[in-house]
Short mmCIF file of C-alpha atoms and ligand atoms in Angstrom, two decimals:
data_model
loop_
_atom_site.label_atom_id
_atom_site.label_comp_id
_atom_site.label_asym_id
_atom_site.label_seq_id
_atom_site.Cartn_x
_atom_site.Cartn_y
_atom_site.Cartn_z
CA UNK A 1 22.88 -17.06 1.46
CA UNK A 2 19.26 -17.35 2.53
CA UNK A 3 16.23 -16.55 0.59
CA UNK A 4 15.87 -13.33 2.21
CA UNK A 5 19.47 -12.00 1.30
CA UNK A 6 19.49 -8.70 -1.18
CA UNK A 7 21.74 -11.18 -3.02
CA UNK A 8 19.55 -12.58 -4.42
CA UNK A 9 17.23 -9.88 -6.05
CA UNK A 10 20.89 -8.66 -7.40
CA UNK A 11 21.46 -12.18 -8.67
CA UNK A 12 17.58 -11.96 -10.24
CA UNK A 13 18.63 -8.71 -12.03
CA UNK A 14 21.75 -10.52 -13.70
CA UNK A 15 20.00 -12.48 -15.31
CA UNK A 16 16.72 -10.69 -16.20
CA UNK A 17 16.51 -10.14 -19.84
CA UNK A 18 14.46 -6.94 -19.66
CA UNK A 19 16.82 -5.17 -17.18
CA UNK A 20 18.02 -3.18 -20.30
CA UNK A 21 14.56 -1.26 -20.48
CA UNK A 22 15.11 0.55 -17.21
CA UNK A 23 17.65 2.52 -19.62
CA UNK A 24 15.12 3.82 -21.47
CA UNK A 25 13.20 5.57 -18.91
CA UNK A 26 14.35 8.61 -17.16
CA UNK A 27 15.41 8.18 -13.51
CA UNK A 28 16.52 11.54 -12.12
CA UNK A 29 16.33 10.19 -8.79
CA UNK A 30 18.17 6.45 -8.28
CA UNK A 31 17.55 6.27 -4.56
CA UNK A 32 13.69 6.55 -5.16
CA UNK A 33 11.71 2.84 -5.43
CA UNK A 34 8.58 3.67 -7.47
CA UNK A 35 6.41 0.99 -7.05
CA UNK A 36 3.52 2.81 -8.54
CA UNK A 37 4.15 2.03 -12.14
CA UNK A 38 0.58 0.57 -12.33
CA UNK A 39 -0.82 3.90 -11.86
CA UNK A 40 1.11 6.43 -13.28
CA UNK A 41 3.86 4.94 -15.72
CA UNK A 42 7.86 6.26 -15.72
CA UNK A 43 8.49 8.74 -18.22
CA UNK A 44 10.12 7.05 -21.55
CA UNK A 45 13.42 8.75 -22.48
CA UNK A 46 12.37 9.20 -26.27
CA UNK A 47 8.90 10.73 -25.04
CA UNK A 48 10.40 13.77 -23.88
CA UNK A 49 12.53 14.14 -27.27
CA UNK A 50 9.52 13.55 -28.53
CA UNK A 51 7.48 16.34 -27.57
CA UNK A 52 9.96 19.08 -27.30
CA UNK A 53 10.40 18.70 -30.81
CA UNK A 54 6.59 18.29 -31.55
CA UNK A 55 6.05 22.00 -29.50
CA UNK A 56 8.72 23.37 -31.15
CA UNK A 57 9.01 22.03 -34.83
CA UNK A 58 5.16 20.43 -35.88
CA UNK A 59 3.49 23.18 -33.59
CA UNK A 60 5.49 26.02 -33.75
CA UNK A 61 6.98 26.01 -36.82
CA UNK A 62 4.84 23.82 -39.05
CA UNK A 63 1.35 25.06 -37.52
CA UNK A 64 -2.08 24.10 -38.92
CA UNK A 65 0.27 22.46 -41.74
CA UNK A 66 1.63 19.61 -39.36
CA UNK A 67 -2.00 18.54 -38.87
CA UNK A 68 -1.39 16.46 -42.33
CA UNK A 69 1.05 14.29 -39.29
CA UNK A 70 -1.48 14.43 -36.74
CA UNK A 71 -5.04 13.78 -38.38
CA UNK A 72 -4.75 10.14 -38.33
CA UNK A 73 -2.54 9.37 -34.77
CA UNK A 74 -6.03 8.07 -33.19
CA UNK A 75 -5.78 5.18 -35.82
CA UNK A 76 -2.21 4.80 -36.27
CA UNK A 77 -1.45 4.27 -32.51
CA UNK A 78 -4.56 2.04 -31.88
CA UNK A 79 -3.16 -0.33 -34.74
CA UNK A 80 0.62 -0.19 -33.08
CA UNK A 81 -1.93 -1.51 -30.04
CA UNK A 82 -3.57 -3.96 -31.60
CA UNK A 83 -0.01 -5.44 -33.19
CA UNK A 84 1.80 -5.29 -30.09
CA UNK A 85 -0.07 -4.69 -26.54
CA UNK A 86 -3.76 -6.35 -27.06
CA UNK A 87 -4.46 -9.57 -28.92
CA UNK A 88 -7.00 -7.37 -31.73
CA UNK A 89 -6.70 -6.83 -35.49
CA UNK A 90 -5.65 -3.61 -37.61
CA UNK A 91 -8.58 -1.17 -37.28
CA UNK A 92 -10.30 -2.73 -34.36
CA UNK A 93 -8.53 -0.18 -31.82
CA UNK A 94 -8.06 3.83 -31.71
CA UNK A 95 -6.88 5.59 -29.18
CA UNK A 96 -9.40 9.35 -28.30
CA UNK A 97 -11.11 10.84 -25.06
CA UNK A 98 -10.48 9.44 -21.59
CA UNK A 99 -11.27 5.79 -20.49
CA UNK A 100 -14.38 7.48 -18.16
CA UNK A 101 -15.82 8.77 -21.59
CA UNK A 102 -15.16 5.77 -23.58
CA UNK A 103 -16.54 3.42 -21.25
CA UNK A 104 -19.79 6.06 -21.94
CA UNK A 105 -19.60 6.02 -25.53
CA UNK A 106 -19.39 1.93 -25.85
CA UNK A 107 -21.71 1.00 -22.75
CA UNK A 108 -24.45 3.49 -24.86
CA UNK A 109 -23.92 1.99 -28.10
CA UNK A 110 -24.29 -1.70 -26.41
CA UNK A 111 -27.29 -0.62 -24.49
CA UNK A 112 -29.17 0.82 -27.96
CA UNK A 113 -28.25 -2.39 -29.89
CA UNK A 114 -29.90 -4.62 -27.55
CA UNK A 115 -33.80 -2.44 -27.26
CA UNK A 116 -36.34 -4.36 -24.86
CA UNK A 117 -33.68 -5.54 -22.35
CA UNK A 118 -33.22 -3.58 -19.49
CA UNK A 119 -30.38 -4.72 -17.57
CA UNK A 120 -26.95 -3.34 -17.27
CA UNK A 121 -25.07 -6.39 -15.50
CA UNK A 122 -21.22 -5.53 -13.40
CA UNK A 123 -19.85 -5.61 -9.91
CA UNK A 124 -19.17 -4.22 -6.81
CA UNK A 125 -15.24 -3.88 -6.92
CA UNK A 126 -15.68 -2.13 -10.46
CA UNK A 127 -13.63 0.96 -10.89
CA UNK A 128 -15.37 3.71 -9.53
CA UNK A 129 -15.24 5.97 -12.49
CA UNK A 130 -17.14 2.94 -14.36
CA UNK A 131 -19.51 2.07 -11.76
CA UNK A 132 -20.47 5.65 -12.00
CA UNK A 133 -20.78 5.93 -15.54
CA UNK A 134 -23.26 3.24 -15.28
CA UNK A 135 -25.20 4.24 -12.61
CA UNK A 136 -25.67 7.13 -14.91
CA UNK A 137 -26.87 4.90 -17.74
CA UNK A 138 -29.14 3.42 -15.86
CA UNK A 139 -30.99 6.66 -14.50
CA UNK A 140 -30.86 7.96 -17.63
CA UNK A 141 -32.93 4.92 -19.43
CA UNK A 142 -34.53 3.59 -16.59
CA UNK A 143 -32.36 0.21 -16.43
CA UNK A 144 -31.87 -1.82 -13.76
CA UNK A 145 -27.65 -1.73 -12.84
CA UNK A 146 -27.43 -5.39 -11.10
CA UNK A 147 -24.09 -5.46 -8.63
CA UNK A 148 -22.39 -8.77 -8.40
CA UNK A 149 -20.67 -9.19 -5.15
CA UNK A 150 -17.01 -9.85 -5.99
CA UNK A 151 -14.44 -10.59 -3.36
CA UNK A 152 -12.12 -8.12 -2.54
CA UNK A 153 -9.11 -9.84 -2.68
CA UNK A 154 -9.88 -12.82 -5.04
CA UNK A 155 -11.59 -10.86 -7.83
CA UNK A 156 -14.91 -11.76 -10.10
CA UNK A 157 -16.63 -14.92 -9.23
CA UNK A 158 -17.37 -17.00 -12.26
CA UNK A 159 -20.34 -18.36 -10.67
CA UNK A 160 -21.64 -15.18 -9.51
CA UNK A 161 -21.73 -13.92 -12.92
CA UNK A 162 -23.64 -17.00 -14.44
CA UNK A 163 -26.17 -17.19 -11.78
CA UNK A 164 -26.50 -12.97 -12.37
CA UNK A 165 -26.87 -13.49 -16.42
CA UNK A 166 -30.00 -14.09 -18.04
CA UNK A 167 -32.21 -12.53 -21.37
CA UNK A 168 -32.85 -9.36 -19.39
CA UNK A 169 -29.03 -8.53 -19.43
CA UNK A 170 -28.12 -6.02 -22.16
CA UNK A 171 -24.78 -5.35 -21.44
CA UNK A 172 -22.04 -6.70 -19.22
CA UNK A 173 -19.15 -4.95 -17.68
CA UNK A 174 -16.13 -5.88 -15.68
CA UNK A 175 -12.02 -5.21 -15.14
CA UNK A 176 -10.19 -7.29 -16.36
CA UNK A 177 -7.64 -6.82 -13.76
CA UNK A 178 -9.05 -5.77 -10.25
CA UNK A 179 -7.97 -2.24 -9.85
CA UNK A 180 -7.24 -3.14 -6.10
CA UNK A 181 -6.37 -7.11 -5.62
CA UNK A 182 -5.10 -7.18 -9.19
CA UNK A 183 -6.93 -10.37 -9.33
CA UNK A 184 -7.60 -11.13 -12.83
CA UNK A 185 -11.21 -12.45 -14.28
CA UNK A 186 -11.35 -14.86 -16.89
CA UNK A 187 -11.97 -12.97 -19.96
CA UNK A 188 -12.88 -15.61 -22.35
CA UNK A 189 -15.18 -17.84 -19.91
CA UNK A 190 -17.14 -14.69 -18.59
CA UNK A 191 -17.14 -13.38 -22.50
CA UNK A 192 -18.73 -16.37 -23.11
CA UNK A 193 -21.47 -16.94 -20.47
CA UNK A 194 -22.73 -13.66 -21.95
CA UNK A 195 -23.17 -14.60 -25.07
CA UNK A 196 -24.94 -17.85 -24.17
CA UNK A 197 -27.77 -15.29 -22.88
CA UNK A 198 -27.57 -13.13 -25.89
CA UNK A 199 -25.29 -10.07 -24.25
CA UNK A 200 -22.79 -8.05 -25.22
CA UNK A 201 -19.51 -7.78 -23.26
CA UNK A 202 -17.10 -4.37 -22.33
CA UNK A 203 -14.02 -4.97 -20.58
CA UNK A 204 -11.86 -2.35 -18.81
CA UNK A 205 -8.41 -2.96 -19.32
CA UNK A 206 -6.58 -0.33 -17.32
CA UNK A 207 -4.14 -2.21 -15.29
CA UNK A 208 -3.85 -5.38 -18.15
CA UNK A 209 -3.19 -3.43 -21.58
CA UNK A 210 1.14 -3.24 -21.22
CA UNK A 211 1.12 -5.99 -18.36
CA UNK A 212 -0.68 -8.97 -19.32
CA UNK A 213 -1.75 -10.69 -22.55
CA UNK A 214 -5.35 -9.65 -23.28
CA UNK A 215 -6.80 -12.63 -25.52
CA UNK A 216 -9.66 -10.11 -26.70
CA UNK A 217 -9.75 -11.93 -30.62
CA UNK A 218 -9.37 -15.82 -29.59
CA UNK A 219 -12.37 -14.78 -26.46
CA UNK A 220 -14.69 -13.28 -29.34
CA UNK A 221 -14.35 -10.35 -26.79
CA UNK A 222 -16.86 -7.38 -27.93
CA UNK A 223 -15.82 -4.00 -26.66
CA UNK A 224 -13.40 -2.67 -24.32
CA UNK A 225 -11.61 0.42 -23.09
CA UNK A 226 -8.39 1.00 -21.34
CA UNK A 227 -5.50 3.63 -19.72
CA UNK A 228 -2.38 4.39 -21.36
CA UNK A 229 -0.98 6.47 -18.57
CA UNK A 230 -0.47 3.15 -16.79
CA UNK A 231 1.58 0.33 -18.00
CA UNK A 232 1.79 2.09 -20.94
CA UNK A 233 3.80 5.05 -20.01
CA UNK A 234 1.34 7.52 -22.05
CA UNK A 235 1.73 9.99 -19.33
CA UNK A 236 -0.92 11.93 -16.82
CA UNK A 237 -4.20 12.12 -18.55
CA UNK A 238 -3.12 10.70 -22.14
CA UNK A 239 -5.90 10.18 -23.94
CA UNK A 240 -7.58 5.84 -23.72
CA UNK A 241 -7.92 3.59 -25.98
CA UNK A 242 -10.79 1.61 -26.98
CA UNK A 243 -11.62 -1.48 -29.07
CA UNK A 244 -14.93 -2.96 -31.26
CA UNK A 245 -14.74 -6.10 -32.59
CA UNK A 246 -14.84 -5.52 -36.44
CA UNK A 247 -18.10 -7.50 -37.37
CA UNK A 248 -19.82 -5.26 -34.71
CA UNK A 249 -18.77 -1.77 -36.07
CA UNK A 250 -21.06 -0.75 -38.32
CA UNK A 251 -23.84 -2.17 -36.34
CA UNK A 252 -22.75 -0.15 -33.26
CA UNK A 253 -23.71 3.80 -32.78
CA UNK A 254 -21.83 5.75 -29.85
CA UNK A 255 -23.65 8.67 -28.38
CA UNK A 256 -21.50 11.24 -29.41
CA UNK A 257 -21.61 12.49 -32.54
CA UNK A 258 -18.66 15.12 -33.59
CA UNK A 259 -16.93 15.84 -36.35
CA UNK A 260 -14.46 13.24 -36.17
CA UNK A 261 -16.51 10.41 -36.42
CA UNK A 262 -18.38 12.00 -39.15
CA UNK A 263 -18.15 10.20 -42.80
CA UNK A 264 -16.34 12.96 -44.84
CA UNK A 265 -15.19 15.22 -42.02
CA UNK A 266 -14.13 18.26 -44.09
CA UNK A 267 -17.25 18.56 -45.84
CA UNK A 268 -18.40 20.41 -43.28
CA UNK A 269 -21.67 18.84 -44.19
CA UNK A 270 -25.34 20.01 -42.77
CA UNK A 271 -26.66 16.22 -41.47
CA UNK A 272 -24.34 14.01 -38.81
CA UNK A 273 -23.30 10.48 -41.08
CA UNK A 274 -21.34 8.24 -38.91
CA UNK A 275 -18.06 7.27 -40.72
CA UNK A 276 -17.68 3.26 -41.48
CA UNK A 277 -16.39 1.45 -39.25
CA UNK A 278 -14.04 2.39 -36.25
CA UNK A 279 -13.63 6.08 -37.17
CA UNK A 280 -17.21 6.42 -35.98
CA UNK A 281 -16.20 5.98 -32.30
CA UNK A 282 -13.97 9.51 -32.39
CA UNK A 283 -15.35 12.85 -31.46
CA UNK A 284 -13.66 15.59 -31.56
CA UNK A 285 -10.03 16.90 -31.96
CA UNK A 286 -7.93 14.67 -30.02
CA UNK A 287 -4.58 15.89 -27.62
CA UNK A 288 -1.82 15.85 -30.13
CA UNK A 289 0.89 16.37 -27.81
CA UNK A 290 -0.76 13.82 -25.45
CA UNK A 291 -1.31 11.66 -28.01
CA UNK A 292 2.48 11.83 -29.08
CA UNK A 293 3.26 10.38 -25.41
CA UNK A 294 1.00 7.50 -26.23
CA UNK A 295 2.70 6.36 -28.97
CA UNK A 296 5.89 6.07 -27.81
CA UNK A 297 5.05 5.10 -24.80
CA UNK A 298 3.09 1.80 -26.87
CA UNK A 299 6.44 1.35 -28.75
CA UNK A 300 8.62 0.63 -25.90
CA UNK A 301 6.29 -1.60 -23.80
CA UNK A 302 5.42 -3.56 -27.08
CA UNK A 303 9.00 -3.69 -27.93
CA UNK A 304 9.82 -5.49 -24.28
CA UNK A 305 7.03 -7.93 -25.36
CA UNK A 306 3.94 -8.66 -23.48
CA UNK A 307 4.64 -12.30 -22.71
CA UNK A 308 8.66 -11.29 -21.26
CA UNK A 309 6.63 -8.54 -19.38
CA UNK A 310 4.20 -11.22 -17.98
CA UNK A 311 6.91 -13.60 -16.90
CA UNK A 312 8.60 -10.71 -15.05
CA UNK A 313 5.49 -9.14 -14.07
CA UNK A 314 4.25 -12.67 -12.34
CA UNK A 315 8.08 -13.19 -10.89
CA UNK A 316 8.48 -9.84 -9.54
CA UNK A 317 5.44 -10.31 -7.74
CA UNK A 318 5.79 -13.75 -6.50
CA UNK A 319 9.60 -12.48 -5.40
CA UNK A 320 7.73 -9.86 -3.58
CA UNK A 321 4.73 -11.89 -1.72
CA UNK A 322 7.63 -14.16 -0.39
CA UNK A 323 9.28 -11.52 0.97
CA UNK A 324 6.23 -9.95 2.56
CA UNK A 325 5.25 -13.71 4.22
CA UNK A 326 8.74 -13.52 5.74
CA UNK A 327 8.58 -10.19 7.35
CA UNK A 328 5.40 -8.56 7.33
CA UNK A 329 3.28 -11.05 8.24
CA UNK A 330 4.48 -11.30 11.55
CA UNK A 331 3.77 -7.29 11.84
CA UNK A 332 -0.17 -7.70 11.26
CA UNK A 333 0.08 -7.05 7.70
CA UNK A 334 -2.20 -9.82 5.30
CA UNK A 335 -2.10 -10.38 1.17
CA UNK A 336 -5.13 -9.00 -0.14
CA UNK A 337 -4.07 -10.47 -3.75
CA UNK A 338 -4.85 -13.81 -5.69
CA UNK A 339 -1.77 -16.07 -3.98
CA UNK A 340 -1.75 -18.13 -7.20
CA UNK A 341 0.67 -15.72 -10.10
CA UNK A 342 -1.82 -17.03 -12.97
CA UNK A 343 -4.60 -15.47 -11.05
CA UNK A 344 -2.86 -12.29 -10.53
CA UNK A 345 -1.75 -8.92 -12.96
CA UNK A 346 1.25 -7.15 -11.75
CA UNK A 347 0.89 -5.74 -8.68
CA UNK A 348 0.21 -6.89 -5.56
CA UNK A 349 -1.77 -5.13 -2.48
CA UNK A 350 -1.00 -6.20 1.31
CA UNK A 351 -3.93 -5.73 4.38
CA UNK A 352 -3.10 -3.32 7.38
CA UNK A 353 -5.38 -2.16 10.06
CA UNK A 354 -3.19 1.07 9.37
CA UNK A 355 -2.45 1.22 5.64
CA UNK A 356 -3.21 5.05 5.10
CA UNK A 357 -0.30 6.20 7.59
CA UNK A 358 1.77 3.56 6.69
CA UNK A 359 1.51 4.67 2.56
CA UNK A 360 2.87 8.17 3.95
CA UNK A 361 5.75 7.10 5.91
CA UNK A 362 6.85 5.17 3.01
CA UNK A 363 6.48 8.25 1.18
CA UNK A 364 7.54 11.03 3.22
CA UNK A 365 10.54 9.39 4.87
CA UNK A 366 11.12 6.00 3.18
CA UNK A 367 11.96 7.47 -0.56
CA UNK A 368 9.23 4.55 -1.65
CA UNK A 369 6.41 5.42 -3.44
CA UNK A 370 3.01 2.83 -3.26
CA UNK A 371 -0.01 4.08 -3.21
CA UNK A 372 -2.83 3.51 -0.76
CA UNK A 373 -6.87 2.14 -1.46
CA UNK A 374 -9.68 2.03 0.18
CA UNK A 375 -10.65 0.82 3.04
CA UNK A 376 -7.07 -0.35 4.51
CA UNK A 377 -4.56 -1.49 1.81
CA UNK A 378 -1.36 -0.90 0.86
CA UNK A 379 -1.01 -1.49 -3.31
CA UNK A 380 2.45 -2.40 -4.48
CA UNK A 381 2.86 -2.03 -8.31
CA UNK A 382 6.26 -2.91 -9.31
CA UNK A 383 6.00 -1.97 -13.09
CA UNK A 384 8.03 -5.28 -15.01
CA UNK A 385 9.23 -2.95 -17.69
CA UNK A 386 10.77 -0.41 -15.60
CA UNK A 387 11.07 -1.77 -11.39
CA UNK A 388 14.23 -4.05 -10.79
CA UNK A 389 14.17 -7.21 -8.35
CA UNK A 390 16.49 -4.77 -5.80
CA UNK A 391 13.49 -2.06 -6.14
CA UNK A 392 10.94 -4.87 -4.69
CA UNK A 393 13.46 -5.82 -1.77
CA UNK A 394 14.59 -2.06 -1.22
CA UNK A 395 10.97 -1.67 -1.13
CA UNK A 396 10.01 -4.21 1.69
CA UNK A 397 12.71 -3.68 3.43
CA UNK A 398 11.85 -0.29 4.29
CA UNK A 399 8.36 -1.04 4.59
CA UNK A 400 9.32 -3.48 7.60
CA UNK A 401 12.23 -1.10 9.06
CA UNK A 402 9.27 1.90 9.29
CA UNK A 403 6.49 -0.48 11.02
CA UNK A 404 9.11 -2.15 13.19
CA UNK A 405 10.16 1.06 14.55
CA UNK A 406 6.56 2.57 14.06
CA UNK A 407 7.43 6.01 12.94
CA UNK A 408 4.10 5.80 10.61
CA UNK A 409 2.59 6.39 13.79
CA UNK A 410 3.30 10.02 13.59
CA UNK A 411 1.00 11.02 10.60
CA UNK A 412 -2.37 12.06 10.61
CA UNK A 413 -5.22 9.40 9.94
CA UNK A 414 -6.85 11.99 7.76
CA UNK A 415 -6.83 10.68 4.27
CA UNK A 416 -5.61 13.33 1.58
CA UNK A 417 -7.22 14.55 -1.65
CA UNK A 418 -5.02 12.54 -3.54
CA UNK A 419 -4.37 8.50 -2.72
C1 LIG B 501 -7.28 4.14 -14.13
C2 LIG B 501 -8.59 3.56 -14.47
C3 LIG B 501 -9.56 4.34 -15.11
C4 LIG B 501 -9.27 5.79 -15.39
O1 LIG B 501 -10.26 6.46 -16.06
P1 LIG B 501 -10.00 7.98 -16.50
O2 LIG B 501 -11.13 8.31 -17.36
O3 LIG B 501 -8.66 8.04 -17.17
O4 LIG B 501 -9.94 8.81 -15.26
C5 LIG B 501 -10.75 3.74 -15.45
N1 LIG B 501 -10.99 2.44 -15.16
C6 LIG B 501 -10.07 1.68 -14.52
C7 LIG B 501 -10.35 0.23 -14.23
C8 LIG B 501 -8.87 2.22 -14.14
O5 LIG B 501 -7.95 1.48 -13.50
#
């Protein structure tokens, strides 16, 4: 048996302790390989219990009564967040709005706390959404944004950032995990260059909250935000989660002010008075039935365990870069991820000259789902809690049986709406 053999991812899956999870997911189609997991998660089995007895029973039998089970979800979920999916401490994380609009509310409230300087400090292979919530920001208030160069493929330069830090810098900003390379930046060293200078910190952690430890408490880590339609399984546009530091709480003002970050809510008083402490972050009236797919999607991932998800997470992937140096390389394709597994989250995104028409052959004819990003990469996100070894060599193996025979050749080179 060589290294190449599908015995061998059948072997891996023997003996991989989380193969029970993929139970707990629906999978009404087994021939399909979803390696997209890192963008939109599988749907949980219990989530769909879940909510069809949440529409039927709390909404549509217990009405404005069930709110007594719904008014505090934004805290309750946060905390089952901070126990069991980000290193953080009861009441330092609720879950409310989108990522895009907590990344507003938290950038605001750093930029107010720190009057006089007038830099907004992150880097060019930022998220979009967040590089544009900045750039907003920084119109707005007349700050300079200052764009680190980062390398594509290798992620935030630890350098780059101290040379970019000084007393001018407010606020920085930065992924955690590279939304494209998936390389990872080293929280705690970058958290604490920018303290050194005197600025505050805000992580994204939309593809590392459900796949890799996030050490927010032991980096004295500030603020952050991150997805729970990802790794978490929350499902499509669940509402994000975000996280203060405790000792910065009260301190801290977001933007925003509704009634659910008001002191006594139900008061219905005249003047806005920010509640203590977390609360103060929320706005308005959250998604209950969205929120009801966060929380059990935050139960099963933490139940798996974020360190047995990083051990698969970092072996799936290094299963799957060895199979790609065997037999893609020699079809023009090049890793465009951190080679070393400590320096890389759990996915893993391959070069081509021809990525876009290669992402829909896999889709349209392959039964393999990646997903393609900008300018010419192909992003393979084999989701530890839910994708088997046999998905990632299923998965390459029809990759290299479509470019060999070059049937991708027949799609348009028109990028969609959607990628
Ligand atoms: C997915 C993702 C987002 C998504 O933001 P939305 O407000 O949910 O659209 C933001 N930032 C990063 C880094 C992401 O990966």
């Amino acid at each position: 048996m060589t290294r190449t053999d599908r015995a061998v991812a059948e072997d891996l899956d023997r003996t991989d302790p989380l193969a029970a999870y993929r139970d707990r997911f629906l999978t009404p189609e087994p021939g399909l390989v979803y390696l997209d997991g890192n963008s939109l998660g599988r749907l949980p089995v219990t989530t769909a219990q879940r909510l069809t007895e949440a529409v039927t029973e709390q909404w549509g039998r217990g009405l404005i009564r069930s709110w007594e089970h719904w008014i505090e979800l934004s805290q309750s979920i946060g905390d089952e967040i901070a126990a069991g999916i980000v290193e953080a401490d009861p009441g330092e994380v609720v879950v409310s709005d989108s990522t895009t609009v907590n990344l507003y509310k938290l950038a605001a409230a750093a930029l107010d706390a720190r009057p006089g300087r007038r830099v907004l400090l992150t880097d060019d292979d930022n998220f979009p959404t967040d590089s544009y919530v900045f750039q907003g920001l920084a119109a707005a208030r007349g700050l300079e944004l200052r764009v680190i160069e980062t390398d594509l493929d290798e992620g935030l330069s630890i350098e780059a950032v101290r040379a970019a830090l000084n007393s001018d810098v407010a606020l920085a900003s930065f992924s955690h995990v590279a939304y494209r390379s998936g390389a990872i930046a080293d929280l705690a060293t970058v958290t604490g260059l920018a303290h050194d200078v005197g600025a505050l910190v805000l992580w994204d952690l939309s593809h590392s909250g459900g796949s890799i430890p996030v050490p927010l408490r032991s980096s004295g880590a500030d603020l952050a935000v991150g997805c729970t339609y990802k790794y978490l399984c929350g499902g499509p546009g669940a509402p994000a989660f975000l996280y203060v530091r405790r000792d910065l709480q009260d301190e801290l003002r977001q933007p925003i002010w509704g009634w659910f970050g008001q002191r006594d809510q139900f008061a219905m008083a005249g003047a806005y008075d920010a509640a203590p402490g977390l609360t103060r972050f929320l706005v308005g009236t959250p998604p209950v039935l969205s929120m009801i797919g966060v929380g059990e999607g935050v139960r099963v991932v933490a139940d798996a365990g974020i360190d047995a998800l990083r051990v698969k997470g970092q072996a799936l992937t290094s299963y799957l870069i060895e199979l790609a140096d065997e037999w893609l390389t020699p079809l023009g394709f090049r890793l465009a991820s951190p080679r070393d597994a400590e320096r890389r989250g759990s996915h893993v995104t391959l070069h081509h000259p021809d990525a876009w028409r290669i992402c829909r052959g896999l889709i349209e004819r392959c039964d393999v789902v990646p997903d393609f990003r900008t300018p010419d990469r192909l992003r393979l996100g084999p989701a530890p809690l839910t994708a088997s070894y046999a998905d990632v060599w299923d998965g390459l193996d029809r990759l290299r049986r479509l470019v060999e025979s070059g049937a991708h050749e027949s799609y348009p080179t028109q990028r969609a709406r959607v990628t």
